[in-house]
Amino acid sequence: MPYVSRSASGAINGLFEQMQEGFAEEFLPDDNPEVVAFLNPPPPPYTIGADLPWARMTEDEAELVQDGIDASPVKTRNMINKATSFTEGTDAFVKFKAIIAAATSTSQAGEIMGRQLPSELVSSEVEQA
């Protein structure tokens, strides 16, 4: 099926059923890895409030995580302590998640640093909706 258009960098930026003269003249099969990747992009990074991970931890976990933060280099401590939010993939997110994993487990760190669930909205956010 698809005729593809490409960006200046060579990445697919459009798919068409029909050839588009001078724009999308290259045909690729539906199962081409580039076509499949274009049709199934990864989800965008998510952001969570800095207080959400702490709310998800038990008191014991929070103490272990705080110990891990306190033992970290000053730049890491400052990044984590001064953050108002954490965005997946950023340096602060990755370092904080690693500290949580070291204090708990990799799977627990994934849950603690996971996307915010609708049930975790604070009451003021729910009232505004």
PDB file of C-alpha atoms in Angstrom:
ATOM      1  CA  MET A   1       0.000   0.000   0.000  1.00  0.00           C
ATOM      2  CA  PRO A   2       1.897   3.061   1.169  1.00  0.00           C
ATOM      3  CA  TYR A   3       3.757   5.571  -0.814  1.00  0.00           C
ATOM      4  CA  VAL A   4       5.925   7.482   1.607  1.00  0.00           C
ATOM      5  CA  SER A   5       7.127  11.031   1.919  1.00  0.00           C
ATOM      6  CA  ARG A   6      10.317  11.736   3.818  1.00  0.00           C
ATOM      7  CA  SER A   7      11.706  14.599   5.845  1.00  0.00           C
ATOM      8  CA  ALA A   8      14.990  16.291   5.016  1.00  0.00           C
ATOM      9  CA  SER A   9      16.676  13.854   7.418  1.00  0.00           C
ATOM     10  CA  GLY A  10      15.239  10.851   5.548  1.00  0.00           C
ATOM     11  CA  ALA A  11      12.632   9.813   8.118  1.00  0.00           C
ATOM     12  CA  ILE A  12       9.139   8.905   6.929  1.00  0.00           C
ATOM     13  CA  ASN A  13       6.783  11.813   7.591  1.00  0.00           C
ATOM     14  CA  GLY A  14       3.715  10.740   5.630  1.00  0.00           C
ATOM     15  CA  LEU A  15       1.946   7.746   4.070  1.00  0.00           C
ATOM     16  CA  PHE A  16      -0.321   7.843   1.020  1.00  0.00           C
ATOM     17  CA  GLU A  17      -2.426   5.274  -0.844  1.00  0.00           C
ATOM     18  CA  GLN A  18      -1.659   6.942  -4.158  1.00  0.00           C
ATOM     19  CA  MET A  19       1.655   8.216  -5.464  1.00  0.00           C
ATOM     20  CA  GLN A  20       2.059  11.949  -4.908  1.00  0.00           C
ATOM     21  CA  GLU A  21       4.042  13.295  -7.855  1.00  0.00           C
ATOM     22  CA  GLY A  22       7.222  15.017  -6.673  1.00  0.00           C
ATOM     23  CA  PHE A  23       6.348  14.414  -3.022  1.00  0.00           C
ATOM     24  CA  ALA A  24       5.639  10.758  -2.208  1.00  0.00           C
ATOM     25  CA  GLU A  25       6.898   8.555  -4.997  1.00  0.00           C
ATOM     26  CA  GLU A  26       8.649   5.848  -2.981  1.00  0.00           C
ATOM     27  CA  PHE A  27       6.570   2.703  -2.432  1.00  0.00           C
ATOM     28  CA  LEU A  28       7.154   0.517   0.627  1.00  0.00           C
ATOM     29  CA  PRO A  29       5.248  -2.625   1.649  1.00  0.00           C
ATOM     30  CA  ASP A  30       2.943  -2.468   4.687  1.00  0.00           C
ATOM     31  CA  ASP A  31       5.277  -4.657   6.727  1.00  0.00           C
ATOM     32  CA  ASN A  32       8.390  -2.568   6.081  1.00  0.00           C
ATOM     33  CA  PRO A  33      10.008  -1.817   9.462  1.00  0.00           C
ATOM     34  CA  GLU A  34      10.031   1.934   8.764  1.00  0.00           C
ATOM     35  CA  VAL A  35       6.312   1.913   7.897  1.00  0.00           C
ATOM     36  CA  VAL A  36       5.462  -0.183  10.957  1.00  0.00           C
ATOM     37  CA  ALA A  37       7.474   2.177  13.181  1.00  0.00           C
ATOM     38  CA  PHE A  38       5.784   5.244  11.678  1.00  0.00           C
ATOM     39  CA  LEU A  39       2.322   3.758  12.284  1.00  0.00           C
ATOM     40  CA  ASN A  40       3.195   2.682  15.850  1.00  0.00           C
ATOM     41  CA  PRO A  41       5.189   5.503  17.420  1.00  0.00           C
ATOM     42  CA  PRO A  42       6.285   5.141  21.042  1.00  0.00           C
ATOM     43  CA  PRO A  43       4.065   6.921  23.552  1.00  0.00           C
ATOM     44  CA  PRO A  44       5.220  10.414  24.454  1.00  0.00           C
ATOM     45  CA  PRO A  45       7.116  10.860  27.705  1.00  0.00           C
ATOM     46  CA  TYR A  46       4.902  11.571  30.695  1.00  0.00           C
ATOM     47  CA  THR A  47       5.320  13.966  33.592  1.00  0.00           C
ATOM     48  CA  ILE A  48       4.364  13.383  37.205  1.00  0.00           C
ATOM     49  CA  GLY A  49       4.357  15.824  40.096  1.00  0.00           C
ATOM     50  CA  ALA A  50       7.358  15.595  42.411  1.00  0.00           C
ATOM     51  CA  ASP A  51       5.118  14.678  45.336  1.00  0.00           C
ATOM     52  CA  LEU A  52       3.469  11.686  43.629  1.00  0.00           C
ATOM     53  CA  PRO A  53       6.384   9.225  44.034  1.00  0.00           C
ATOM     54  CA  TRP A  54       6.550  10.045  47.744  1.00  0.00           C
ATOM     55  CA  ALA A  55       2.795   9.545  48.125  1.00  0.00           C
ATOM     56  CA  ARG A  56       3.141   6.096  46.549  1.00  0.00           C
ATOM     57  CA  MET A  57       5.908   4.966  48.924  1.00  0.00           C
ATOM     58  CA  THR A  58       5.487   3.383  52.300  1.00  0.00           C
ATOM     59  CA  GLU A  59       7.151   5.177  55.183  1.00  0.00           C
ATOM     60  CA  ASP A  60       9.925   2.561  55.217  1.00  0.00           C
ATOM     61  CA  GLU A  61      10.500   2.929  51.472  1.00  0.00           C
ATOM     62  CA  ALA A  62      10.582   6.716  51.805  1.00  0.00           C
ATOM     63  CA  GLU A  63      13.259   6.497  54.491  1.00  0.00           C
ATOM     64  CA  LEU A  64      15.414   4.188  52.346  1.00  0.00           C
ATOM     65  CA  VAL A  65      14.958   6.429  49.284  1.00  0.00           C
ATOM     66  CA  GLN A  66      15.828   9.527  51.308  1.00  0.00           C
ATOM     67  CA  ASP A  67      18.979   7.771  52.508  1.00  0.00           C
ATOM     68  CA  GLY A  68      19.832   7.051  48.863  1.00  0.00           C
ATOM     69  CA  ILE A  69      19.294  10.684  47.903  1.00  0.00           C
ATOM     70  CA  ASP A  70      21.409  11.866  50.841  1.00  0.00           C
ATOM     71  CA  ALA A  71      24.243   9.557  49.721  1.00  0.00           C
ATOM     72  CA  SER A  72      24.120  10.867  46.123  1.00  0.00           C
ATOM     73  CA  PRO A  73      26.390  13.512  44.599  1.00  0.00           C
ATOM     74  CA  VAL A  74      25.318  17.078  45.321  1.00  0.00           C
ATOM     75  CA  LYS A  75      24.110  17.712  41.757  1.00  0.00           C
ATOM     76  CA  THR A  76      21.845  14.667  41.889  1.00  0.00           C
ATOM     77  CA  ARG A  77      20.521  15.677  45.316  1.00  0.00           C
ATOM     78  CA  ASN A  78      19.746  19.169  44.084  1.00  0.00           C
ATOM     79  CA  MET A  79      18.095  17.895  40.889  1.00  0.00           C
ATOM     80  CA  ILE A  80      15.761  15.652  42.840  1.00  0.00           C
ATOM     81  CA  ASN A  81      15.112  17.914  45.825  1.00  0.00           C
ATOM     82  CA  LYS A  82      14.371  21.016  43.735  1.00  0.00           C
ATOM     83  CA  ALA A  83      12.217  19.293  41.127  1.00  0.00           C
ATOM     84  CA  THR A  84       8.557  20.251  40.950  1.00  0.00           C
ATOM     85  CA  SER A  85       7.898  17.426  38.502  1.00  0.00           C
ATOM     86  CA  PHE A  86       9.642  14.511  36.813  1.00  0.00           C
ATOM     87  CA  THR A  87       9.435  13.857  33.080  1.00  0.00           C
ATOM     88  CA  GLU A  88      10.136  10.340  31.842  1.00  0.00           C
ATOM     89  CA  GLY A  89      13.554  10.055  30.213  1.00  0.00           C
ATOM     90  CA  THR A  90      15.072  13.172  31.755  1.00  0.00           C
ATOM     91  CA  ASP A  91      18.218  12.976  33.852  1.00  0.00           C
ATOM     92  CA  ALA A  92      16.348  13.779  37.079  1.00  0.00           C
ATOM     93  CA  PHE A  93      13.693  11.126  36.377  1.00  0.00           C
ATOM     94  CA  VAL A  94      16.256   8.444  35.521  1.00  0.00           C
ATOM     95  CA  LYS A  95      18.423   9.175  38.573  1.00  0.00           C
ATOM     96  CA  PHE A  96      15.496   9.340  40.995  1.00  0.00           C
ATOM     97  CA  LYS A  97      14.070   6.088  39.623  1.00  0.00           C
ATOM     98  CA  ALA A  98      17.493   4.424  39.996  1.00  0.00           C
ATOM     99  CA  ILE A  99      17.706   5.535  43.624  1.00  0.00           C
ATOM    100  CA  ILE A 100      14.195   4.192  44.248  1.00  0.00           C
ATOM    101  CA  ALA A 101      15.104   0.891  42.547  1.00  0.00           C
ATOM    102  CA  ALA A 102      18.226   0.548  44.687  1.00  0.00           C
ATOM    103  CA  ALA A 103      16.161   1.161  47.817  1.00  0.00           C
ATOM    104  CA  THR A 104      13.240  -1.082  46.834  1.00  0.00           C
ATOM    105  CA  SER A 105      13.260  -3.065  43.582  1.00  0.00           C
ATOM    106  CA  THR A 106      13.196  -2.369  39.859  1.00  0.00           C
ATOM    107  CA  SER A 107       9.512  -3.296  39.599  1.00  0.00           C
ATOM    108  CA  GLN A 108       8.577  -1.179  42.628  1.00  0.00           C
ATOM    109  CA  ALA A 109      10.503   1.771  41.172  1.00  0.00           C
ATOM    110  CA  GLY A 110       8.502   1.351  37.954  1.00  0.00           C
ATOM    111  CA  GLU A 111       5.258   1.537  39.904  1.00  0.00           C
ATOM    112  CA  ILE A 112       6.375   4.458  42.057  1.00  0.00           C
ATOM    113  CA  MET A 113       7.569   6.463  39.041  1.00  0.00           C
ATOM    114  CA  GLY A 114       4.747   5.333  36.724  1.00  0.00           C
ATOM    115  CA  ARG A 115       2.133   7.445  34.992  1.00  0.00           C
ATOM    116  CA  GLN A 116      -0.396   9.182  37.209  1.00  0.00           C
ATOM    117  CA  LEU A 117      -3.630   7.242  37.506  1.00  0.00           C
ATOM    118  CA  PRO A 118      -7.036   8.961  37.410  1.00  0.00           C
ATOM    119  CA  SER A 119      -7.631   7.720  40.966  1.00  0.00           C
ATOM    120  CA  GLU A 120      -4.572   9.698  42.098  1.00  0.00           C
ATOM    121  CA  LEU A 121      -5.924  13.086  41.118  1.00  0.00           C
ATOM    122  CA  VAL A 122      -6.137  15.353  44.128  1.00  0.00           C
ATOM    123  CA  SER A 123      -9.595  16.515  45.136  1.00  0.00           C
ATOM    124  CA  SER A 124      -9.059  20.068  43.894  1.00  0.00           C
ATOM    125  CA  GLU A 125      -8.225  18.751  40.411  1.00  0.00           C
ATOM    126  CA  VAL A 126     -11.336  16.582  40.427  1.00  0.00           C
ATOM    127  CA  GLU A 127     -13.551  19.479  41.545  1.00  0.00           C
ATOM    128  CA  GLN A 128     -12.208  21.676  38.723  1.00  0.00           C
ATOM    129  CA  ALA A 129     -12.937  19.035  36.058  1.00  0.00           C
TER     130      ALA A 129
END
